[in-house]
Amino acid sequence: MNKRKMYLRMITSSLMRRRSRMIIALLAVAIGATIFFGLATIYIDIPQQMGQEFRSYGANMIFLPSEDGESISDETADKLKGSIPENDLVGMTPFRYENVRINELPFMAAGTDFEQVKKTAPYWYITGNTPSGEGEVLVGKDLADTVGAGEGSEIFIKIETGNDKMEEFTFTVAGILQTGGNEEEYVFMSVADMERISGTKEGYDVFECSIRQSAQELKALSDKIGSENPGVTPRLVKRVAESEGTVLTKLQALVLLVTIVVLGLTMVTVATTMMAVVVERRKEIGLKKALGASNGSITGDFLGEGFFLGLFGGGIGIGLGFLFAHAVSLNVFSRTVFFHPVLIPITLGISAGVTILACLIPVRRATDVDPALVLKGE
Amino acid sequence: MNLLEVKNVSKIYGNLKALDDVSFNVKKGEWVAIMGPSGSGKSTVMNIIGGMDTASEGTVILDGVDITKEKDKNLTNIRRDKIGLIFQQFHLINYLTAVENVMVAQYYHSMPDEKEALAALERVGLKERARHLPAQLSGGEQQRCCIARALINYPALILADEPTGNLDEANEKKVLEIFKQLHDEGATLIVVTHDIEVAEQAQRTIVLEHGRLAKIVENEAFGDSGANAPEEEGYAAKGGLGQYGKPKRR
């Protein structure tokens, strides 16, 4: 048997045969590793998880024609869509606005794609149904109150047609829209209905996009699209894009802080436990010194135990940490987390490192033990 | 030839002289007992000879080396290379089996060798109990394991502090029988005891009182002290337990 095998045998025997003593230290390391692995998993997943949450707050980028009076054609729209990474694009909703009159009062009508609206404006609260066929509209609540429209009722929309004449069309109100914003003063219909009543196919006045990217990525994408499409002006919806970045940064900083605090507490707990272990094993330390063990050997014995304790605790922590992250993510974000294999060596390394650091002070005390005490039997 | 020379050694703690100008020699292959009442300085002199304490005055020359001038690190090396320690309270490591406890001494000395450790346990009648933890061994068995550990590195000097102090009569006899065999094979033994029957087994008994050397008693049964141990061929030089072959320097 070589020295390394004997060293491992001594350390594993100490840990396994004294497990009732080491269980507290192991628990402390395991809890620390659990919190670390869990929070690190959440830390990595936060941008994605929160990004999903932020998408529910609406579009974070809009495309406008570069010049007044111009519009964005279907071809340009397809090109814009192709510029956005497919996996990042949540939705891209077109809007074409026209002035209309309802009950002789002026209002704004918008032709849009209701399927895309569900993706870019999931916060729209609709009483009734979303228009699904020709001749159906979605009426903003303010407008509905003004003209006395309700779900299932008919409204008459007058619009200026191509030959400068006002023409009236009858629509059925599929639903009433509440957003708390300007949309409540609008009447929404399908793009096809808009083209039908206006008699023209002029393209779109604006596209609202919901893109799953950070503020920096969005800015870069916006610049790229702007330079590649001179007829289009991309604009970031700063209140969404920037607040998303701010919240994410603060959340990640909080998670990092909690992780550091937990690691610190773990270190204190392990150090305290190891201190007690050193006191308890003074005779053994003295005996080893009496047998000729150098201070380096004694230190090596304790740090080896610390290292394995860290590895065992880290291993337990990885399993429990993932369950912890999964539970947190399910409860907070209603989504599952991904397992990040890269965190395995990091967690094991940090667990072992923290445990070894925590052992250093007790080990220094261990090397101060006077072997003569062993001979005296004190 | 003297293996150990203790010359005018004193140990002073504040105003207390634990040892006062003590001098004696121990020849290679000699079995010496140190006796005295509690507080007479037995343990202090043991600790100084064993390199675990330092003398305030005087010199201790072990195997030609003045250990009173050595630093802690060298004293550790001297303990490891030249001294085998046997304790009254056995001091086995409780989470290691008997054979592992013996191998610990090998580990710190040079290279662990399980076969050799098992042979040492067989020598003291413990081979069947080699895989047992100390808590599963009787007091006598633990002491024999402690003896096997002390012998495993073929030390120049075996220091035993009250080796039978915690044993019943039957186990005391077994331990003394092992000591006799070691002595017959040329081992140099210093045994601290307060038991006159144990002391009578030695060739000489050094009696301490109040930290002073009171007298040295020759055991007539042995004739001249050290007579049975050739000066030029001691226990360590012979390879310790002869049946195990020459000592290994690994």
Coordinates of C-alpha atoms in Angstrom, one line a residue, chain A residues 3 177 223 228-229 238 277 335:
Chain A
K3 CA 1.2 6.5 1.1
L177 CA -61.4 46.0 -25.0
D223 CA -29.2 49.7 -35.1
E228 CA -30.3 47.7 -43.4
N229 CA -33.7 49.2 -44.0
K238 CA -37.6 52.2 -23.5
V277 CA -13.8 18.5 16.0
R335 CA -41.9 27.6 -15.4

